[in-house]
Structures are given as C-alpha cells and as structure tokens.
C-alpha atoms as a printed R data frame, in Angstrom:
    type eleno elety resid chain resno       x       y       z
1   ATOM     1    CA   MET     A     1  86.909  89.487  74.932
2   ATOM     2    CA   SER     A     2  89.212  86.584  75.742
3   ATOM     3    CA   ARG     A     3  90.114  85.698  79.322
4   ATOM     4    CA   THR     A     4  93.615  87.060  78.721
5   ATOM     5    CA   VAL     A     5  92.319  90.413  77.503
6   ATOM     6    CA   THR     A     6  89.810  90.569  80.372
7   ATOM     7    CA   SER     A     7  92.618  89.903  82.852
8   ATOM     8    CA   LEU     A     8  94.738  92.587  81.210
9   ATOM     9    CA   VAL     A     9  91.935  95.141  81.434
10  ATOM    10    CA   ALA     A    10  91.341  94.198  85.073
11  ATOM    11    CA   LEU     A    11  95.031  94.571  85.756
12  ATOM    12    CA   LEU     A    12  95.029  98.009  84.140
13  ATOM    13    CA   LEU     A    13  92.060  99.062  86.244
14  ATOM    14    CA   SER     A    14  93.650  98.046  89.506
15  ATOM    15    CA   ALA     A    15  97.413  98.046  89.330
16  ATOM    16    CA   GLY     A    16  98.661 100.578  86.823
17  ATOM    17    CA   ALA     A    17 101.243 102.000  89.203
18  ATOM    18    CA   ALA     A    18 102.567  98.565  90.099
19  ATOM    19    CA   LEU     A    19 103.024  97.737  86.427
20  ATOM    20    CA   ALA     A    20 105.094 100.858  85.939
21  ATOM    21    CA   GLN     A    21 107.454  99.687  88.677
22  ATOM    22    CA   GLY     A    22 108.083  96.362  86.948
23  ATOM    23    CA   GLN     A    23 107.092  92.863  87.899
24  ATOM    24    CA   THR     A    24 108.857  91.225  90.826
25  ATOM    25    CA   GLN     A    25 107.832  88.515  93.232
26  ATOM    26    CA   ALA     A    26 106.117  90.121  96.221
27  ATOM    27    CA   PRO     A    27 106.992  89.070  99.759
28  ATOM    28    CA   ALA     A    28 104.600  86.659 101.482
29  ATOM    29    CA   VAL     A    29 104.352  89.102 104.399
30  ATOM    30    CA   ASP     A    30 104.233  92.822 103.712
31  ATOM    31    CA   PRO     A    31 107.050  94.338 105.788
32  ATOM    32    CA   GLY     A    32 105.176  97.552 106.675
33  ATOM    33    CA   THR     A    33 101.748  96.217 107.605
34  ATOM    34    CA   LYS     A    34 102.694  92.651 108.565
35  ATOM    35    CA   ILE     A    35  99.779  91.438 106.414
36  ATOM    36    CA   SER     A    36 100.319  87.827 105.412
37  ATOM    37    CA   PHE     A    37  99.589  87.222 101.727
38  ATOM    38    CA   GLY     A    38  99.255  83.450 101.805
39  ATOM    39    CA   GLN     A    39  98.440  81.092  98.961
40  ATOM    40    CA   SER     A    40  94.875  81.002 100.275
41  ATOM    41    CA   VAL     A    41  93.100  83.869 102.060
42  ATOM    42    CA   GLY     A    42  89.432  83.758 103.050
43  ATOM    43    CA   GLY     A    43  88.482  81.172 100.424
44  ATOM    44    CA   THR     A    44  90.477  82.798  97.597
45  ATOM    45    CA   THR     A    45  93.653  81.596  95.896
46  ATOM    46    CA   LEU     A    46  96.738  83.711  95.197
47  ATOM    47    CA   THR     A    47  97.264  83.814  91.425
48  ATOM    48    CA   ARG     A    48 100.169  86.264  91.156
49  ATOM    49    CA   SER     A    49 102.089  88.908  93.042
50  ATOM    50    CA   PHE     A    50 104.459  91.669  92.028
51  ATOM    51    CA   GLY     A    51 105.870  94.677  93.850
52  ATOM    52    CA   SER     A    52 103.356  95.316  96.596
53  ATOM    53    CA   THR     A    53 100.400  94.029  94.555
54  ATOM    54    CA   TYR     A    54  98.682  90.702  95.175
55  ATOM    55    CA   GLN     A    55  96.013  89.111  92.989
56  ATOM    56    CA   TYR     A    56  93.573  86.496  94.235
57  ATOM    57    CA   GLN     A    57  90.776  84.561  92.587
58  ATOM    58    CA   ALA     A    58  87.601  83.489  94.372
59  ATOM    59    CA   SER     A    59  85.957  80.136  93.683
60  ATOM    60    CA   ASN     A    60  83.156  81.962  91.841
61  ATOM    61    CA   GLY     A    61  85.707  83.444  89.396
62  ATOM    62    CA   MET     A    62  85.786  86.987  90.803
63  ATOM    63    CA   GLU     A    63  89.251  88.541  90.865
64  ATOM    64    CA   ILE     A    64  90.608  90.538  93.788
65  ATOM    65    CA   THR     A    65  93.653  92.807  93.656
66  ATOM    66    CA   VAL     A    66  95.262  94.166  96.816
67  ATOM    67    CA   ASP     A    67  97.823  96.989  96.775
68  ATOM    68    CA   VAL     A    68  99.723  98.093  99.883
69  ATOM    69    CA   TYR     A    69 101.554 101.436  99.873
70  ATOM    70    CA   ASP     A    70 102.173 104.510 102.011
71  ATOM    71    CA   GLY     A    71 102.405 107.188  99.343
72  ATOM    72    CA   GLY     A    72 105.471 108.629 101.071
73  ATOM    73    CA   ARG     A    73 103.593 109.684 104.192
74  ATOM    74    CA   ARG     A    74 102.184 108.378 107.458
75  ATOM    75    CA   VAL     A    75  98.683 107.018 106.881
76  ATOM    76    CA   PRO     A    76  96.140 107.135 109.737
77  ATOM    77    CA   ASN     A    77  94.245 103.942 110.522
78  ATOM    78    CA   GLY     A    78  90.633 103.572 109.429
79  ATOM    79    CA   SER     A    79  88.567 105.015 106.607
80  ATOM    80    CA   SER     A    80  87.252 108.352 107.855
81  ATOM    81    CA   HIS     A    81  90.405 110.488 108.151
82  ATOM    82    CA   PRO     A    82  90.769 113.218 105.470
83  ATOM    83    CA   THR     A    83  94.078 111.665 104.299
84  ATOM    84    CA   VAL     A    84  92.291 108.393 103.511
85  ATOM    85    CA   ILE     A    85  89.268 110.148 101.974
86  ATOM    86    CA   ASN     A    86  91.477 112.276  99.695
87  ATOM    87    CA   GLN     A    87  93.503 109.231  98.614
88  ATOM    88    CA   PHE     A    88  90.277 107.327  97.949
89  ATOM    89    CA   ASN     A    89  89.030 110.105  95.654
90  ATOM    90    CA   ASP     A    90  92.385 110.264  93.843
91  ATOM    91    CA   GLU     A    91  92.412 106.488  93.335
92  ATOM    92    CA   LEU     A    92  88.834 106.469  92.037
93  ATOM    93    CA   ASN     A    93  89.775 109.153  89.502
94  ATOM    94    CA   ASN     A    94  92.785 107.030  88.472
95  ATOM    95    CA   ILE     A    95  90.526 104.016  87.912
96  ATOM    96    CA   SER     A    96  88.300 106.121  85.656
97  ATOM    97    CA   GLN     A    97  91.300 107.403  83.674
98  ATOM    98    CA   GLN     A    98  92.782 103.902  83.320
99  ATOM    99    CA   ALA     A    99  89.459 102.587  82.029
100 ATOM   100    CA   SER     A   100  89.389 105.343  79.417
101 ATOM   101    CA   THR     A   101  93.021 104.692  78.433
102 ATOM   102    CA   ALA     A   102  92.177 100.989  78.035
103 ATOM   103    CA   GLY     A   103  89.465 101.964  75.536
104 ATOM   104    CA   MET     A   104  86.550 101.306  77.839
105 ATOM   105    CA   LYS     A   105  83.513 103.581  77.540
106 ATOM   106    CA   GLY     A   106  80.750 104.736  79.861
107 ATOM   107    CA   PHE     A   107  82.564 104.673  83.197
108 ATOM   108    CA   GLU     A   108  79.935 104.938  85.929
109 ATOM   109    CA   LYS     A   109  80.054 105.192  89.709
110 ATOM   110    CA   PRO     A   110  77.728 106.505  92.400
111 ATOM   111    CA   ALA     A   111  78.305 110.201  93.065
112 ATOM   112    CA   VAL     A   112  78.870 109.648  96.764
113 ATOM   113    CA   PRO     A   113  81.124 106.894  98.125
114 ATOM   114    CA   SER     A   114  80.072 104.995 101.187
115 ATOM   115    CA   ALA     A   115  81.510 102.988 104.041
116 ATOM   116    CA   CYS     A   116  81.413  99.205 103.781
117 ATOM   117    CA   SER     A   117  81.926  96.934 106.782
118 ATOM   118    CA   TYR     A   118  83.390  93.456 106.552
119 ATOM   119    CA   GLY     A   119  83.861  91.798 109.910
120 ATOM   120    CA   GLN     A   120  85.376  94.369 112.275
121 ATOM   121    CA   PHE     A   121  86.750  96.528 109.449
122 ATOM   122    CA   THR     A   122  85.063  99.536 107.860
123 ATOM   123    CA   LEU     A   123  86.510 100.626 104.524
124 ATOM   124    CA   ARG     A   124  85.759 103.535 102.211
125 ATOM   125    CA   CYS     A   125  84.062 101.983  99.167
126 ATOM   126    CA   ASN     A   126  82.412 102.619  95.823
127 ATOM   127    CA   THR     A   127  81.246 100.428  92.977
128 ATOM   128    CA   PHE     A   128  82.053 101.218  89.364
129 ATOM   129    CA   SER     A   129  81.457  99.837  85.892
130 ATOM   130    CA   ALA     A   130  82.595 100.466  82.339
131 ATOM   131    CA   GLN     A   131  81.644  99.022  78.977
132 ATOM   132    CA   GLY     A   132  83.998  96.187  78.049
133 ATOM   133    CA   GLY     A   133  83.990  94.174  74.847
134 ATOM   134    CA   SER     A   134  81.027  92.377  73.305
135 ATOM   135    CA   MET     A   135  82.012  89.099  75.021
136 ATOM   136    CA   THR     A   136  81.970  90.566  78.548
137 ATOM   137    CA   GLY     A   137  79.431  93.380  78.393
138 ATOM   138    CA   ARG     A   138  80.032  95.741  81.282
139 ATOM   139    CA   ILE     A   139  82.930  95.154  83.627
140 ATOM   140    CA   TYR     A   140  82.012  95.806  87.261
141 ATOM   141    CA   GLY     A   141  84.182  96.439  90.265
142 ATOM   142    CA   LYS     A   142  84.089  97.429  93.868
143 ATOM   143    CA   PHE     A   143  86.902  99.631  95.096
144 ATOM   144    CA   LEU     A   144  87.774  99.738  98.808
145 ATOM   145    CA   LEU     A   145  90.429 101.644 100.756
146 ATOM   146    CA   ILE     A   146  91.504 101.661 104.388
147 ATOM   147    CA   GLY     A   147  94.406 103.073 106.375
148 ATOM   148    CA   TYR     A   148  96.017 100.094 108.076
149 ATOM   149    CA   ARG     A   149  99.198 100.151 110.160
150 ATOM   150    CA   GLU     A   150 100.362 103.438 108.624
151 ATOM   151    CA   HIS     A   151  99.746 102.258 105.029
152 ATOM   152    CA   PHE     A   152  96.959 102.385 102.487
153 ATOM   153    CA   VAL     A   153  95.406  99.027 101.661
154 ATOM   154    CA   LYS     A   154  93.538  99.240  98.358
155 ATOM   155    CA   ILE     A   155  91.265  96.344  97.386
156 ATOM   156    CA   ILE     A   156  89.423  95.960  94.091
157 ATOM   157    CA   ILE     A   157  87.140  93.049  93.280
158 ATOM   158    CA   ARG     A   158  86.011  92.627  89.643
159 ATOM   159    CA   TRP     A   159  83.426  90.676  87.662
160 ATOM   160    CA   THR     A   160  81.792  90.868  84.249
161 ATOM   161    CA   GLN     A   161  78.186  91.353  83.219
162 ATOM   162    CA   THR     A   162  78.201  88.045  81.350
163 ATOM   163    CA   SER     A   163  79.223  86.154  84.512
164 ATOM   164    CA   GLY     A   164  75.741  86.763  85.944
165 ATOM   165    CA   GLN     A   165  77.261  87.897  89.235
166 ATOM   166    CA   SER     A   166  76.324  90.960  91.236
167 ATOM   167    CA   ASN     A   167  77.475  93.294  93.987
168 ATOM   168    CA   ALA     A   168  75.886  90.864  96.486
169 ATOM   169    CA   ASP     A   169  78.180  88.096  95.189
170 ATOM   170    CA   ALA     A   170  81.162  90.426  95.594
171 ATOM   171    CA   ASP     A   171  80.128  91.224  99.173
172 ATOM   172    CA   LYS     A   172  79.892  87.527  99.977
173 ATOM   173    CA   VAL     A   173  83.494  87.038  98.810
174 ATOM   174    CA   LEU     A   174  84.685  90.173 100.613
175 ATOM   175    CA   ASN     A   175  82.970  89.132 103.877
176 ATOM   176    CA   SER     A   176  85.350  86.168 103.994
177 ATOM   177    CA   PHE     A   177  88.398  87.741 102.367
178 ATOM   178    CA   ILE     A   178  88.838  91.053 104.216
179 ATOM   179    CA   PRO     A   179  88.646  89.756 107.825
180 ATOM   180    CA   ALA     A   180  91.044  86.930 106.902
181 ATOM   181    CA   LEU     A   181  93.471  89.382 105.267
182 ATOM   182    CA   LEU     A   182  93.399  92.146 107.878
183 ATOM   183    CA   VAL     A   183  93.654  90.017 111.001
184 ATOM   184    CA   ARG     A   184  94.738  91.942 114.079
C-alpha cells in the first residue's frame, strides 16, 4: 500500500466526520477548549488541519489525529463520566465501521477499554488493529478520549505492522504529546 493510500486509510479511521464537513483551515487555537495547535507539539509536527481536526507526525513516523467537538452538549471533564464512556464506545464502533467500509478485514480490539495516563491526564483508551494491504500488514492504532473544558478531545495514534513499531513506541510519543497539548 503506498504512503498516500495508507494516509487515506488512516484519515478514514480517524476523521470521517470531519471529512464530511469539508476541508477548511483549522484555527491555531481551538475557541472552545483554548487548546493551542502549534506547528510543533510535544516533539510532533503539524502536517494538516481542517475543521476541528489536527494531524501531527512524530519523528518515528507515527501519525496522530486530534478531533475536538462537543457533540451538541456539555461534556464533563475527565474520562470516567458516563457521557464520556458512552461517547468512547460510540467512537470505537465508528472506527470499526470505517475500517470495514475502507475494505479492511479482521478488526480487533480488547473487549474492555482501559484508562491510560499521560502526565497528569487520564484518558479512556483502547488499542485496535485491522488487516491493511500486503505492503503494510496490519494497521494498528490507539484511540483515546477525554472530556476537556466542556468538549470531547479524541486522539488516535497509528502505525503499521511493517514499521516494526509497537504500542510501547506509541506510548512514548503520547507521553510527550498529550501533556504538551492539554496544558492547564
């Protein structure tokens, strides 16, 4: 699978709703959360932004997508409120459906999500994978969600089987990225 196709599949897995809204340049500071989406955040580089979606690339090649939205309601802070848990489950189901629509097979995820801590922030999280093309093998991702300043902040980091990277590599990137993004 070419880099372009891999990027397209990754985009489908993480930002389907943003694509439906059309591509526009996103603001450098999200007006609702006051999160600053700079050109560099926690060792990653901003590669593109549209709507309320921001894509970053880590030096190891992993791609991170961040979506900020409120879903038309007030969102409690943190990751343990039922509103956040229900949204997390809905989003994980959407990722599975988008993978299937993109022609990917064998979507897998642990049955029970967990809580992942990065710096002072604890997010709802789950890893997933699906069979990509013969050039990439499986495509892996880690999906995270937190309520932050009355909004959902959805983060997905992706890598491929052929990259030789692992969940531990993703955590290393996220340990720098998330505290730098969600500064208080």
